[in-house]
mmCIF file of C-alpha atoms in Angstrom:
data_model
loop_
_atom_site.group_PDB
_atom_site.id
_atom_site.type_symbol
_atom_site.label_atom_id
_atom_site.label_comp_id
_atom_site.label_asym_id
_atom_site.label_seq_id
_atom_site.Cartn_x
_atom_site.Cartn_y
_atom_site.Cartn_z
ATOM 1 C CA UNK A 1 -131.321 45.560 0.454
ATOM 2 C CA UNK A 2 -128.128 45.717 2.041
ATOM 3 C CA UNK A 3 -127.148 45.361 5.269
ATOM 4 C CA UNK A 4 -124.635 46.962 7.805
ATOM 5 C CA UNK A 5 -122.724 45.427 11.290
ATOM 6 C CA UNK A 6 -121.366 47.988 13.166
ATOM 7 C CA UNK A 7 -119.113 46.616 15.879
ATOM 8 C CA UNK A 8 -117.701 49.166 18.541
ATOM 9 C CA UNK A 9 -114.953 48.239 21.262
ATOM 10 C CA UNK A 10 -115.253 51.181 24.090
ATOM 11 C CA UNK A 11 -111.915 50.195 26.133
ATOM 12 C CA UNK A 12 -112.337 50.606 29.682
ATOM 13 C CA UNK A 13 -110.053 53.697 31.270
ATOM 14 C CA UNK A 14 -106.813 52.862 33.025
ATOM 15 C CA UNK A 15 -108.173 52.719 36.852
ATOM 16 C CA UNK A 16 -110.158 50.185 35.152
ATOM 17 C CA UNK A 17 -108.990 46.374 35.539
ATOM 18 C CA UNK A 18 -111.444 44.282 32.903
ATOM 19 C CA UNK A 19 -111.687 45.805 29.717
ATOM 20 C CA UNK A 20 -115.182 46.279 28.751
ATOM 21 C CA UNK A 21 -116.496 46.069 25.243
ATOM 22 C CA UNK A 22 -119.722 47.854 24.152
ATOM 23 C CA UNK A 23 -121.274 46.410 20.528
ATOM 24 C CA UNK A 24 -123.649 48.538 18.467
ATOM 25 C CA UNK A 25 -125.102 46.718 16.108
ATOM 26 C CA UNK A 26 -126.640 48.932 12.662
ATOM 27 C CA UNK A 27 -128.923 47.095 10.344
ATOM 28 C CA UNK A 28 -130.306 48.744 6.944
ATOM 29 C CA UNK A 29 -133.438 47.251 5.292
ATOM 30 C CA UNK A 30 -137.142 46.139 6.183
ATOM 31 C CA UNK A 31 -137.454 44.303 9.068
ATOM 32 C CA UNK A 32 -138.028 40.897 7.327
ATOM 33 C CA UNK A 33 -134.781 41.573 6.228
ATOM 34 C CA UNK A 34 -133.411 41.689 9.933
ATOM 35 C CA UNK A 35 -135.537 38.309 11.203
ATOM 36 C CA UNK A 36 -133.372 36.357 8.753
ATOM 37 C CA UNK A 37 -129.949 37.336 10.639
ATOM 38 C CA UNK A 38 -130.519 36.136 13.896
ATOM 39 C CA UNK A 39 -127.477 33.201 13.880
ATOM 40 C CA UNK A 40 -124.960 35.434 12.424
ATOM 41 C CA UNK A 41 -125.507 38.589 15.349
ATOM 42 C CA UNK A 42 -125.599 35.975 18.086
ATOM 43 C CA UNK A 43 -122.351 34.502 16.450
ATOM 44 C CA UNK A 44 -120.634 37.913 16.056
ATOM 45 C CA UNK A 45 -121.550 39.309 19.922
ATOM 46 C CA UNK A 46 -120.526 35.860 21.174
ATOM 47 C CA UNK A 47 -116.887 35.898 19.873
ATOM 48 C CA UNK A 48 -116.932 40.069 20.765
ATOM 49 C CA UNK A 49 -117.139 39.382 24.206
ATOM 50 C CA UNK A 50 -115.359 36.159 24.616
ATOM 51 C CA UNK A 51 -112.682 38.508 22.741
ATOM 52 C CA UNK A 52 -112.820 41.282 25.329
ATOM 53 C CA UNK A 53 -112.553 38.577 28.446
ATOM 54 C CA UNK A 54 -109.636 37.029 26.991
ATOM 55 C CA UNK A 55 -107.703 40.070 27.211
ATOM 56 C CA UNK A 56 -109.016 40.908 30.430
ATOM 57 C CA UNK A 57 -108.188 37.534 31.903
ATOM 58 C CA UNK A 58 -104.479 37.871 30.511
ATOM 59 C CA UNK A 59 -102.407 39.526 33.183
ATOM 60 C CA UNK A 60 -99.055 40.810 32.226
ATOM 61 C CA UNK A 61 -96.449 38.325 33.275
ATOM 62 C CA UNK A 62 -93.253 39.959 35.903
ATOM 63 C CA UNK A 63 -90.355 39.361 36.158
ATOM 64 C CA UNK A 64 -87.868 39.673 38.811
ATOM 65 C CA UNK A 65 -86.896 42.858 40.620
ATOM 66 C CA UNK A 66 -84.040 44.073 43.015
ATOM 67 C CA UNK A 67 -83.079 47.398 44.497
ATOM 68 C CA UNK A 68 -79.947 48.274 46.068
ATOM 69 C CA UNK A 69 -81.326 50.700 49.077
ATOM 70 C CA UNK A 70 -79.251 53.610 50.012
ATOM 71 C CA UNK A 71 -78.906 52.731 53.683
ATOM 72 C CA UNK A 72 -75.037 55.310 53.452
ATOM 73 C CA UNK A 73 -72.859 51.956 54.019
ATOM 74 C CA UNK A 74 -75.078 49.794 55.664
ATOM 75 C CA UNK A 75 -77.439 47.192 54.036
ATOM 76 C CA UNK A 76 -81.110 46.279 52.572
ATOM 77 C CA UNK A 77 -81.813 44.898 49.446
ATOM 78 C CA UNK A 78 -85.331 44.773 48.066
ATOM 79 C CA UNK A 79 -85.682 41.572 46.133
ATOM 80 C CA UNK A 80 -89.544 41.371 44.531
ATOM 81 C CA UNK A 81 -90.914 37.774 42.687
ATOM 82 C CA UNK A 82 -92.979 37.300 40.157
ATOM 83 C CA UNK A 83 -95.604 36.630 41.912
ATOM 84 C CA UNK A 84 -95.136 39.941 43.698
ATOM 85 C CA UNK A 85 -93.929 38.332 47.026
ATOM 86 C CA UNK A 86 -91.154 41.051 48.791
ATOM 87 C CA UNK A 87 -87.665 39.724 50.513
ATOM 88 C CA UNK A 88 -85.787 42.487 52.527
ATOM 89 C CA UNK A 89 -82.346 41.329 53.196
ATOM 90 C CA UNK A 90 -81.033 43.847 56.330
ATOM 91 C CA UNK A 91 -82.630 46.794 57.189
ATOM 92 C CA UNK A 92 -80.272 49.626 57.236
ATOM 93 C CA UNK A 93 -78.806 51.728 60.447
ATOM 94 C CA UNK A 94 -81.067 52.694 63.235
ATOM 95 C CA UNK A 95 -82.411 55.865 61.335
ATOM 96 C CA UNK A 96 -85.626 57.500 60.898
ATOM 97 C CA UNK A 97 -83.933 57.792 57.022
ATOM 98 C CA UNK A 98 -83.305 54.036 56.567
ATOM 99 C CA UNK A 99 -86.858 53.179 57.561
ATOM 100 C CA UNK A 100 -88.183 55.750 54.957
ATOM 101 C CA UNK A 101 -85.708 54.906 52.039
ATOM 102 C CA UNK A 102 -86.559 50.974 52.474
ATOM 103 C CA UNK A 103 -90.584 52.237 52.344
ATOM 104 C CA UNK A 104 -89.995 54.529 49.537
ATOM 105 C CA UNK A 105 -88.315 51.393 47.750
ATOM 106 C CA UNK A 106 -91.191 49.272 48.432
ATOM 107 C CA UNK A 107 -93.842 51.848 46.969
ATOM 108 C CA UNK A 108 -91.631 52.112 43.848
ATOM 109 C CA UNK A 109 -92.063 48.143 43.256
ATOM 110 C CA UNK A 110 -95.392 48.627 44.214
ATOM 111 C CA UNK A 111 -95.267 46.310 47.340
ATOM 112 C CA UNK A 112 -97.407 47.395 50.595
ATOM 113 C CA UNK A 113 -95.988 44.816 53.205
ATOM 114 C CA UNK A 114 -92.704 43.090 53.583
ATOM 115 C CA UNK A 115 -92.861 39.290 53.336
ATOM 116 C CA UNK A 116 -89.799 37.840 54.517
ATOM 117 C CA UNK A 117 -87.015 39.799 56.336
ATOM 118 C CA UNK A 118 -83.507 38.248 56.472
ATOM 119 C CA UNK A 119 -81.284 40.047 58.780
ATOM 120 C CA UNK A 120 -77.869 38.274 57.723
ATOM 121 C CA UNK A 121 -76.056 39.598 61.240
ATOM 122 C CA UNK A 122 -76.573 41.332 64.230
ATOM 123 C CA UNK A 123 -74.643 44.571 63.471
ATOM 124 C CA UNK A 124 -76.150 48.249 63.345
ATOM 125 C CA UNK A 125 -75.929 48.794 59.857
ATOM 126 C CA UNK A 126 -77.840 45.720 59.103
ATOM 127 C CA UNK A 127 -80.214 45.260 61.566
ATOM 128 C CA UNK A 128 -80.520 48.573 63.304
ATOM 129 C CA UNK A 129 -83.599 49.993 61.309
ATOM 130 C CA UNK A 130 -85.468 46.462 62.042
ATOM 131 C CA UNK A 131 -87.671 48.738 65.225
ATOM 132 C CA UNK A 132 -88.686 51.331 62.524
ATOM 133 C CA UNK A 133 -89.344 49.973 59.249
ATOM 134 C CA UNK A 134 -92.362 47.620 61.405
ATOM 135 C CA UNK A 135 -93.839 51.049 62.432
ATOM 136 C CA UNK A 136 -93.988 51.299 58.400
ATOM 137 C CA UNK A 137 -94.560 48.682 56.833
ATOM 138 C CA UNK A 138 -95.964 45.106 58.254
ATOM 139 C CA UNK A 139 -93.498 42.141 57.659
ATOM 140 C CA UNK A 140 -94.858 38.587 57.112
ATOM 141 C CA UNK A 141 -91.638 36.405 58.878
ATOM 142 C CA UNK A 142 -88.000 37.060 60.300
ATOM 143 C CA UNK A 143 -84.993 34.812 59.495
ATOM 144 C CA UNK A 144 -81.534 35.222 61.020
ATOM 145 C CA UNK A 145 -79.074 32.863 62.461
ATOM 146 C CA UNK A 146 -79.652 32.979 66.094
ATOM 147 C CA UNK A 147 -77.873 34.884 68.749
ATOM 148 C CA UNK A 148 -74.590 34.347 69.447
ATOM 149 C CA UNK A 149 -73.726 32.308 72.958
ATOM 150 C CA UNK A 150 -72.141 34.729 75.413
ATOM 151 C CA UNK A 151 -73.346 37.992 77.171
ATOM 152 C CA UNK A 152 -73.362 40.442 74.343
ATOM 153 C CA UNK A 153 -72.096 44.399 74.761
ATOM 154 C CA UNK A 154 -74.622 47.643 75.662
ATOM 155 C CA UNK A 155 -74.817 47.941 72.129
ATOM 156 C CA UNK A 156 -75.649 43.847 71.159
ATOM 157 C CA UNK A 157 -77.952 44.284 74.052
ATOM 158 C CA UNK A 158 -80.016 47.552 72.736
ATOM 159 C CA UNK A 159 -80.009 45.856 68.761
ATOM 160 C CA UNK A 160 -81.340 42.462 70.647
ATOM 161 C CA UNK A 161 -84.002 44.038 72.595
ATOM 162 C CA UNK A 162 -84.884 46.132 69.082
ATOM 163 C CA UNK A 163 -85.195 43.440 67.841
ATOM 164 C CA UNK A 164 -87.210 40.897 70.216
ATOM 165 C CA UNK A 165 -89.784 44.037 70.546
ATOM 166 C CA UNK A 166 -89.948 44.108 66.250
ATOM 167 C CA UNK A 167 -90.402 40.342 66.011
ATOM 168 C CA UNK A 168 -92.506 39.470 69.202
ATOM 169 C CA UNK A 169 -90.176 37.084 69.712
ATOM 170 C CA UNK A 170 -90.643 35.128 66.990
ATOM 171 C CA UNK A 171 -88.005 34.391 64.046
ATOM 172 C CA UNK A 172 -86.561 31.223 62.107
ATOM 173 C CA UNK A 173 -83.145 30.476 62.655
ATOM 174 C CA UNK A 174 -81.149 29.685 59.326
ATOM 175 C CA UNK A 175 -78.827 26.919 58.625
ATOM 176 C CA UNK A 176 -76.796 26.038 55.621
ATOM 177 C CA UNK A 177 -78.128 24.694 52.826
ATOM 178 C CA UNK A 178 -82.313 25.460 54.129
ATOM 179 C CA UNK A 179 -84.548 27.239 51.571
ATOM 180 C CA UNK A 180 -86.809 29.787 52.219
ATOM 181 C CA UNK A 181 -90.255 28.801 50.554
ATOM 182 C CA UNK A 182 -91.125 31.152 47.916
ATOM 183 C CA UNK A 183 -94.518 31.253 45.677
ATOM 184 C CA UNK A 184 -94.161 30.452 42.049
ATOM 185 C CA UNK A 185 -95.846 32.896 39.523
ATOM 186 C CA UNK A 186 -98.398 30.691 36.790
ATOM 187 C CA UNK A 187 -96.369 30.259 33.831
ATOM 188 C CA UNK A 188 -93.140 31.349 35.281
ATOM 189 C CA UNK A 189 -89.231 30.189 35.640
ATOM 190 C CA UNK A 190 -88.734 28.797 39.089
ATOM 191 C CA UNK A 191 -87.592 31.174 41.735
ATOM 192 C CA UNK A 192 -85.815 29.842 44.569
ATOM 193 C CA UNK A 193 -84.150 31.063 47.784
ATOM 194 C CA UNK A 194 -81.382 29.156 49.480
ATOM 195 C CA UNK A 195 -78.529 29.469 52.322
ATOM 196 C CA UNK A 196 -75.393 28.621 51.625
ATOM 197 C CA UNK A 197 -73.491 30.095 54.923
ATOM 198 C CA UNK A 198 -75.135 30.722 58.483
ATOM 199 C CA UNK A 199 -73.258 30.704 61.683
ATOM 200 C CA UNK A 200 -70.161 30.395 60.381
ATOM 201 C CA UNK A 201 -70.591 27.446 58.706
ATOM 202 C CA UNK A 202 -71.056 26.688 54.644
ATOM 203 C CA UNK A 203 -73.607 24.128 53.304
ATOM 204 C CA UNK A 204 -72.519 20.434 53.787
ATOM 205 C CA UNK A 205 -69.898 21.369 57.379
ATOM 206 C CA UNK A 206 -70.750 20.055 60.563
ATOM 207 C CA UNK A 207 -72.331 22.385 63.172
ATOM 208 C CA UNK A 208 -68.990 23.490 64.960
ATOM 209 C CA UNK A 209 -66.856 23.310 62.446
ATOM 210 C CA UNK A 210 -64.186 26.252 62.665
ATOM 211 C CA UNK A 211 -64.112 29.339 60.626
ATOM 212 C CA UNK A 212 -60.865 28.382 58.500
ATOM 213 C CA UNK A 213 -59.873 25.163 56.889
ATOM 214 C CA UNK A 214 -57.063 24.002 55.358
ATOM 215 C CA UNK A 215 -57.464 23.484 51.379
ATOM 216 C CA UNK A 216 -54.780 22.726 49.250
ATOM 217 C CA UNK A 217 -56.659 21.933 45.900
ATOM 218 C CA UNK A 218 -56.253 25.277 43.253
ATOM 219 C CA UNK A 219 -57.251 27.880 44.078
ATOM 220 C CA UNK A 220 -54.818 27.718 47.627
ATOM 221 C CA UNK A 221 -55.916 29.431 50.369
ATOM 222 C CA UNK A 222 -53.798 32.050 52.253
ATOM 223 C CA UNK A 223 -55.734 33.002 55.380
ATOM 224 C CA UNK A 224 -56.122 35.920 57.463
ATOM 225 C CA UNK A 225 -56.670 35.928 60.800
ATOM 226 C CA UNK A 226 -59.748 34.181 61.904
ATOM 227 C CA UNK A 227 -62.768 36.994 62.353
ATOM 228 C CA UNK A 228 -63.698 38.093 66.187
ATOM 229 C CA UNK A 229 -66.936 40.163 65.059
ATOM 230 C CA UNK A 230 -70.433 38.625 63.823
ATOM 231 C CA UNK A 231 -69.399 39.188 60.162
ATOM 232 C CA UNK A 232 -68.103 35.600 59.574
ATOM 233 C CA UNK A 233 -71.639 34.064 61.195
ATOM 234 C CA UNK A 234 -73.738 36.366 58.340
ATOM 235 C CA UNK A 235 -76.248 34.146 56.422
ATOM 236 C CA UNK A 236 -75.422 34.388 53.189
ATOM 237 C CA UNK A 237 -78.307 33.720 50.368
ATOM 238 C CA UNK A 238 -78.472 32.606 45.997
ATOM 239 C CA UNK A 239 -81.421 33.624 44.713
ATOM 240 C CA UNK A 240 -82.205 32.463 41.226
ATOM 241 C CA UNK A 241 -85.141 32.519 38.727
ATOM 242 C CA UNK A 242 -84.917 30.082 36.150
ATOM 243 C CA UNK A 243 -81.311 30.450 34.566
ATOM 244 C CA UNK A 244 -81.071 33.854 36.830
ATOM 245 C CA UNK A 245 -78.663 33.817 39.833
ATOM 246 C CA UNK A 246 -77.897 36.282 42.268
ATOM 247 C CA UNK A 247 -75.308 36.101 45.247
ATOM 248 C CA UNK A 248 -75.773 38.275 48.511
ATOM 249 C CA UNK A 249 -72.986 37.216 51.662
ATOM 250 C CA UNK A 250 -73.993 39.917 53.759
ATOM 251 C CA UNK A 251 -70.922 40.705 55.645
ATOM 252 C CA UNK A 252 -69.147 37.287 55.461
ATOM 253 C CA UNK A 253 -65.184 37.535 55.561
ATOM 254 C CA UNK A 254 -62.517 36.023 53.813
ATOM 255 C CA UNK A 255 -61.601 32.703 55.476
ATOM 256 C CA UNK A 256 -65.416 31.496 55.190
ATOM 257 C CA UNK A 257 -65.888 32.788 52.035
ATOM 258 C CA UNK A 258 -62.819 30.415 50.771
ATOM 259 C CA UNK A 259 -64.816 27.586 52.357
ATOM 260 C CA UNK A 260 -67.389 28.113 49.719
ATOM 261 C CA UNK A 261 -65.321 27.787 46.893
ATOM 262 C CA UNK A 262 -62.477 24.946 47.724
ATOM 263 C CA UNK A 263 -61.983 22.370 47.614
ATOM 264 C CA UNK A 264 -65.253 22.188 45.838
ATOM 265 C CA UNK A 265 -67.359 25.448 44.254
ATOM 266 C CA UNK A 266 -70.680 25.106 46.505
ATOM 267 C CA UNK A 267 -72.016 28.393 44.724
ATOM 268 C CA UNK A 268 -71.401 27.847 41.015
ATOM 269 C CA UNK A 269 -71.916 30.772 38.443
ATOM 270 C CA UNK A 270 -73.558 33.664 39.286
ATOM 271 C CA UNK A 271 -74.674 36.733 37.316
ATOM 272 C CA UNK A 272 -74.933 39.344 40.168
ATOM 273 C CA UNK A 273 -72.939 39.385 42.853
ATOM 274 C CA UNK A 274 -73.707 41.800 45.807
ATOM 275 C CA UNK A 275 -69.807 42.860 46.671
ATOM 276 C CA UNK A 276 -69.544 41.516 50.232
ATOM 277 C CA UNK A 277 -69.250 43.632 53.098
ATOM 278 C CA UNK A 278 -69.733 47.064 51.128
ATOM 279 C CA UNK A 279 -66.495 46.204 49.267
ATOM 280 C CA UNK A 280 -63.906 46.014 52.724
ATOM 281 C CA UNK A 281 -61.095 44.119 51.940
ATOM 282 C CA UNK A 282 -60.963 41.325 54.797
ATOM 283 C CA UNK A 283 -64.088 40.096 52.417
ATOM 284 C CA UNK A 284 -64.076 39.363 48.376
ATOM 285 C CA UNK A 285 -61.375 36.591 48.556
ATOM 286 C CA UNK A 286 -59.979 36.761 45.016
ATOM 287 C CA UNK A 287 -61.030 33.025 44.759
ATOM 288 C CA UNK A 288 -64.666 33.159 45.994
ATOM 289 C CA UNK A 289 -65.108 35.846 42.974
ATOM 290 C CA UNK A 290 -63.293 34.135 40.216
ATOM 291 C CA UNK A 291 -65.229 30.971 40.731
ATOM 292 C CA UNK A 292 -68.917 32.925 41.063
ATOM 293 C CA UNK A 293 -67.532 34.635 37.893
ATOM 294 C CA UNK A 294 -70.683 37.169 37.804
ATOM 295 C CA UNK A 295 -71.030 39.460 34.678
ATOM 296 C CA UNK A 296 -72.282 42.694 37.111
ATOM 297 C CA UNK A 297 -70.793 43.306 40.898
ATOM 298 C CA UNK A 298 -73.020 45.990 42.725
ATOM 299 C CA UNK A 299 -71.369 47.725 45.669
ATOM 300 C CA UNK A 300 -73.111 48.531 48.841
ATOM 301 C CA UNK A 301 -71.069 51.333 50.246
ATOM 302 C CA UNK A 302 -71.226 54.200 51.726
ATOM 303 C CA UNK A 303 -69.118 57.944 50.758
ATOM 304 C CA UNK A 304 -66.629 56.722 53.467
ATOM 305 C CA UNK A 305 -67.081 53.052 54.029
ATOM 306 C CA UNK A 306 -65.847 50.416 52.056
ATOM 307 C CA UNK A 307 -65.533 50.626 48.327
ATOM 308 C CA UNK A 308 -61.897 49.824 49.363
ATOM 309 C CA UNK A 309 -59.475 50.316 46.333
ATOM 310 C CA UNK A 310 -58.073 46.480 46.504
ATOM 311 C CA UNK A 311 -61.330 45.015 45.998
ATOM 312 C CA UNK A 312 -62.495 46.995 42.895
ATOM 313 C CA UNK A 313 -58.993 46.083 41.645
ATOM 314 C CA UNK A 314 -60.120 42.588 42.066
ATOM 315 C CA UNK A 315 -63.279 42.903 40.522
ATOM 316 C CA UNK A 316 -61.628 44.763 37.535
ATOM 317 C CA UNK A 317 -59.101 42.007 37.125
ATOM 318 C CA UNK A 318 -61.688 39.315 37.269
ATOM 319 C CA UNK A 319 -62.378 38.645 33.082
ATOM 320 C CA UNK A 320 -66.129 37.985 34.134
ATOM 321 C CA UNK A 321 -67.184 40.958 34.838
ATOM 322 C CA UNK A 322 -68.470 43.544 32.216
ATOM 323 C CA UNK A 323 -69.767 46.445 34.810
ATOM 324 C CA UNK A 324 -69.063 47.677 38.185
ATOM 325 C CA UNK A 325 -72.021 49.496 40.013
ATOM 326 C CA UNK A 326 -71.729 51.276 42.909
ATOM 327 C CA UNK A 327 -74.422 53.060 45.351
ATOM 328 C CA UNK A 328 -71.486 55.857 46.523
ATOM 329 C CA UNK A 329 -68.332 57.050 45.135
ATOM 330 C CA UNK A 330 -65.600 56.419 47.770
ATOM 331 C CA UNK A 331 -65.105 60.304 48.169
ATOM 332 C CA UNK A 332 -61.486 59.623 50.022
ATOM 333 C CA UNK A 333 -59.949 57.607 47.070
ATOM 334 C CA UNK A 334 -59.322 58.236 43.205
ATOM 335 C CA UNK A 335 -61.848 58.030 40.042
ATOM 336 C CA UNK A 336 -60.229 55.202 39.183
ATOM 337 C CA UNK A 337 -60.572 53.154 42.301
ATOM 338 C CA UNK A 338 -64.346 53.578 41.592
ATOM 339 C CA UNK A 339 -66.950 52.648 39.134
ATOM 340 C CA UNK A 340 -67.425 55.615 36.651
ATOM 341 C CA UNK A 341 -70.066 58.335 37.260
ATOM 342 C CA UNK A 342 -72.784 56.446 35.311
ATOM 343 C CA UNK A 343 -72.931 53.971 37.199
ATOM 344 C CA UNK A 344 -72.401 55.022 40.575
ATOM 345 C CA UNK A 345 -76.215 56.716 42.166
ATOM 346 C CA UNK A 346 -74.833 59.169 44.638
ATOM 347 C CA UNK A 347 -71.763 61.029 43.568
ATOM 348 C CA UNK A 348 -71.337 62.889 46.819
ATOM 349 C CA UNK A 349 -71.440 62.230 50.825
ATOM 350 C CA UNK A 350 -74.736 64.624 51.070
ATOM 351 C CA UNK A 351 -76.908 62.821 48.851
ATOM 352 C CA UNK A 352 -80.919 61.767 48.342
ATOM 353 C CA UNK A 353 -79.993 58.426 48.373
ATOM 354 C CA UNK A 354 -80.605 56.669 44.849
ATOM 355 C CA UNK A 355 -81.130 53.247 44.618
ATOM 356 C CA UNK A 356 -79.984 50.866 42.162
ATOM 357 C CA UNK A 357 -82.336 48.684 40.225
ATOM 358 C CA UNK A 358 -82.296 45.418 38.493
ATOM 359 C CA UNK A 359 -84.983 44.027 36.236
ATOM 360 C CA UNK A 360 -84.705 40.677 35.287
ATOM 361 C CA UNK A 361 -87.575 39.578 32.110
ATOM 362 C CA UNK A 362 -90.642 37.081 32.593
ATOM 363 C CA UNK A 363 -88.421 34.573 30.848
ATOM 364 C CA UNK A 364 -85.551 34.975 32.761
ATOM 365 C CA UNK A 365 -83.118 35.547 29.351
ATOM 366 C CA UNK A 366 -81.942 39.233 29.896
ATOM 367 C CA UNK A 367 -81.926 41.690 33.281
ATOM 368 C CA UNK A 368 -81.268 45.673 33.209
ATOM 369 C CA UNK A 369 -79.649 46.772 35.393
ATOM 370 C CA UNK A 370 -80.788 51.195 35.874
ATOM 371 C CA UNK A 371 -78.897 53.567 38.112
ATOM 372 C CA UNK A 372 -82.145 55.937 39.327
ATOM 373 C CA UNK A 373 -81.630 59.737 38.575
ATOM 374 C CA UNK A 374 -79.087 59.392 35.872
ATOM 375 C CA UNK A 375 -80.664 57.369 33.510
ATOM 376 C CA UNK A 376 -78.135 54.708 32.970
ATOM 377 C CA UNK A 377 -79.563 51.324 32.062
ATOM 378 C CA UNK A 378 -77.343 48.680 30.487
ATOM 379 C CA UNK A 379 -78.853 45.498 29.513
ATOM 380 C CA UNK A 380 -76.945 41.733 30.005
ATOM 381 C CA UNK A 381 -77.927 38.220 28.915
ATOM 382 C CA UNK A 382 -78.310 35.533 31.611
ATOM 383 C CA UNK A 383 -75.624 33.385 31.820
#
């Protein structure tokens, strides 16, 4: 007589995480028949359920994410690993809004805590929103790169005593050229986190060493005057996965930046490059960004801070560069001193704040890059 194996896979539901695997088994014929199959049942349920716990034990691989937060011209940039470890670099104004747009961020990449929080430089718009976002969301370690000497203004005073009461006191001072120890995802590209500017001073100087120096190998230098504010001391940070590499100065200006690139290029090529200081245009020395040469500049701005009209001209002239994203139009210049509608997420000064995302693969070989609530995602090869 003939006989019949039924073999049914029930999938578990979504909520689920192990797929389960149910097996009927149907056999026609007397029940001598049945005795003599005993090998080839055992041998069928056997590779059935070794079947359903190899899928189960094959997680889906990440890749690497960023968001540019809406912090309306300040900073915080949501960078999440493959293995699902968070890096907040700044932390917006001193708003109740900051705090919730850097938590709403966080939800969206499906991370409950922040893991390491770089504050690049003790102004507002980068380190004001430090006192709230704890109240939100728990934060593993603080980096910066130490107070400044001197007795600092009211306002230094209220943002240091913000945030002493945020960290308890306790946060690692950054140098140039330190990493900031990152876990590696099984199976994935390398991701790595390193300083290249802190305190005024680039990887390979001398503590001390002054804000502007002399370089007369190509490209020359023409300085500006050397920087009075806490802008020149940001910490400035490459992030790369595998072939991946991502630039983010914080607020550094123009005579350090040149320091970085001349006589000798300490950054090499990027592919992303977080326009420095929301696009103002005592930052983004013309040389720093031709010798980065990234294929996608995002701009941090606000409706009526930075986005000035000399640096997109810059990053327009620089043959690198295939896009231009912005998180604001500069509502006081002209449409074509800004990145076009699609690619800019808030279009007007009263906004909801959309972020900018980037999405590099598991293999580190393409990123998107999407502009959230217009749909725009454009797609680039790693360099």
């Amino acid at each position: 007589m003939a006989s019949a194996v039924k073999l049914t896979r029930v999938a578990a539901g979504a909520a689920t995480p192990r797929t389960r695997a149910t097996l009927t088994l149907s056999l026609g014929g007397t029940r001598d028949m049945r005795t003599r199959w005993p090998a080839v049942f055992a041998a069928v349920v056997v590779a059935q359920i070794a079947a359903a716990g190899l899928a189960a034990a094959a997680p889906e691989k990440k890749g690497l994410e960023i968001y540019w937060i809406d912090v309306e011209g300040g900073a915080a940039t949501l960078i999440v690993t493959p293995a699902g470890e968070s890096v907040l670099v700044d932390s917006g104004w001193p708003l109740p809004r900051d705090a919730d747009r850097i938590q709403q961020a966080a939800r969206e990449a499906g991370v409950s805590r922040i893991d390491h929080l770089v504050t690049t430089h003790w102004h507002g718009d980068h380190v004001g929103g430090v006192g709230m976002l704890v109240q939100r969301l728990p934060v593993g370690r603080f980096y910066d790169h130490g107070f400044p000497p001197g007795k600092p203004s009211d306002v230094d005073a209220i943002l240091r005593a913000a945030y002493l009461l945020a960290t308890q006191g306790h946060s690692t001072i950054l140098h140039a050229g330190d990493e900031i120890g990152l876990r590696q995802a099984p199976g994935a590209p390398p991701v790595g986190l390193r300083v290249v500017a802190s305190d005024g001073i680039v990887v390979g100087e001398a503590p001390g060493s002054p804000q502007t120096r002399p370089c007369t190998a190509q490209p020359a230098h023409t300085a500006i005057p050397d920087d009075t504010s806490d802008n020149y001391r940001s910490v400035g940070l490459r992030l790369s996965f595998g072939g991946f590499d991502f630039l983010d100065l914080g607020d550094l200006t123009w005579n350090v930046e040149h320091k970085l690139v001349c006589p000798k290029n300490l950054l090499g090529v990027v592919d992303v490059y977080q326009v420095t200081h929301h696009g103002n245009d005592n930052s983004n020395n013309p040389a720093l960004v031709a010798a980065v040469a990234p294929t996608v500049a995002v701009i941090d701005n606000g409706a009526k801070k930075g986005g000035a009209p000399a640096v997109y001209k810059i990053l327009r002239a620089t043959p690198s560069i295939k896009d231009v994203f912005q998180l604001h139009r500069n509502v006081a210049t002209t449409p074509a001193d800004n990145a076009p509608p699609e690619l800019t997420a808030n279009d007007d000064e009263a906004c909801t704040g959309e972020w900018i995302r980037l999405r590099v693969d598991p293999r580190a070989t393409s990123y998107i890059v999407e502009v959230h609530g217009k749909g725009t995602q454009r797609t680039y090869a790693v360099q």
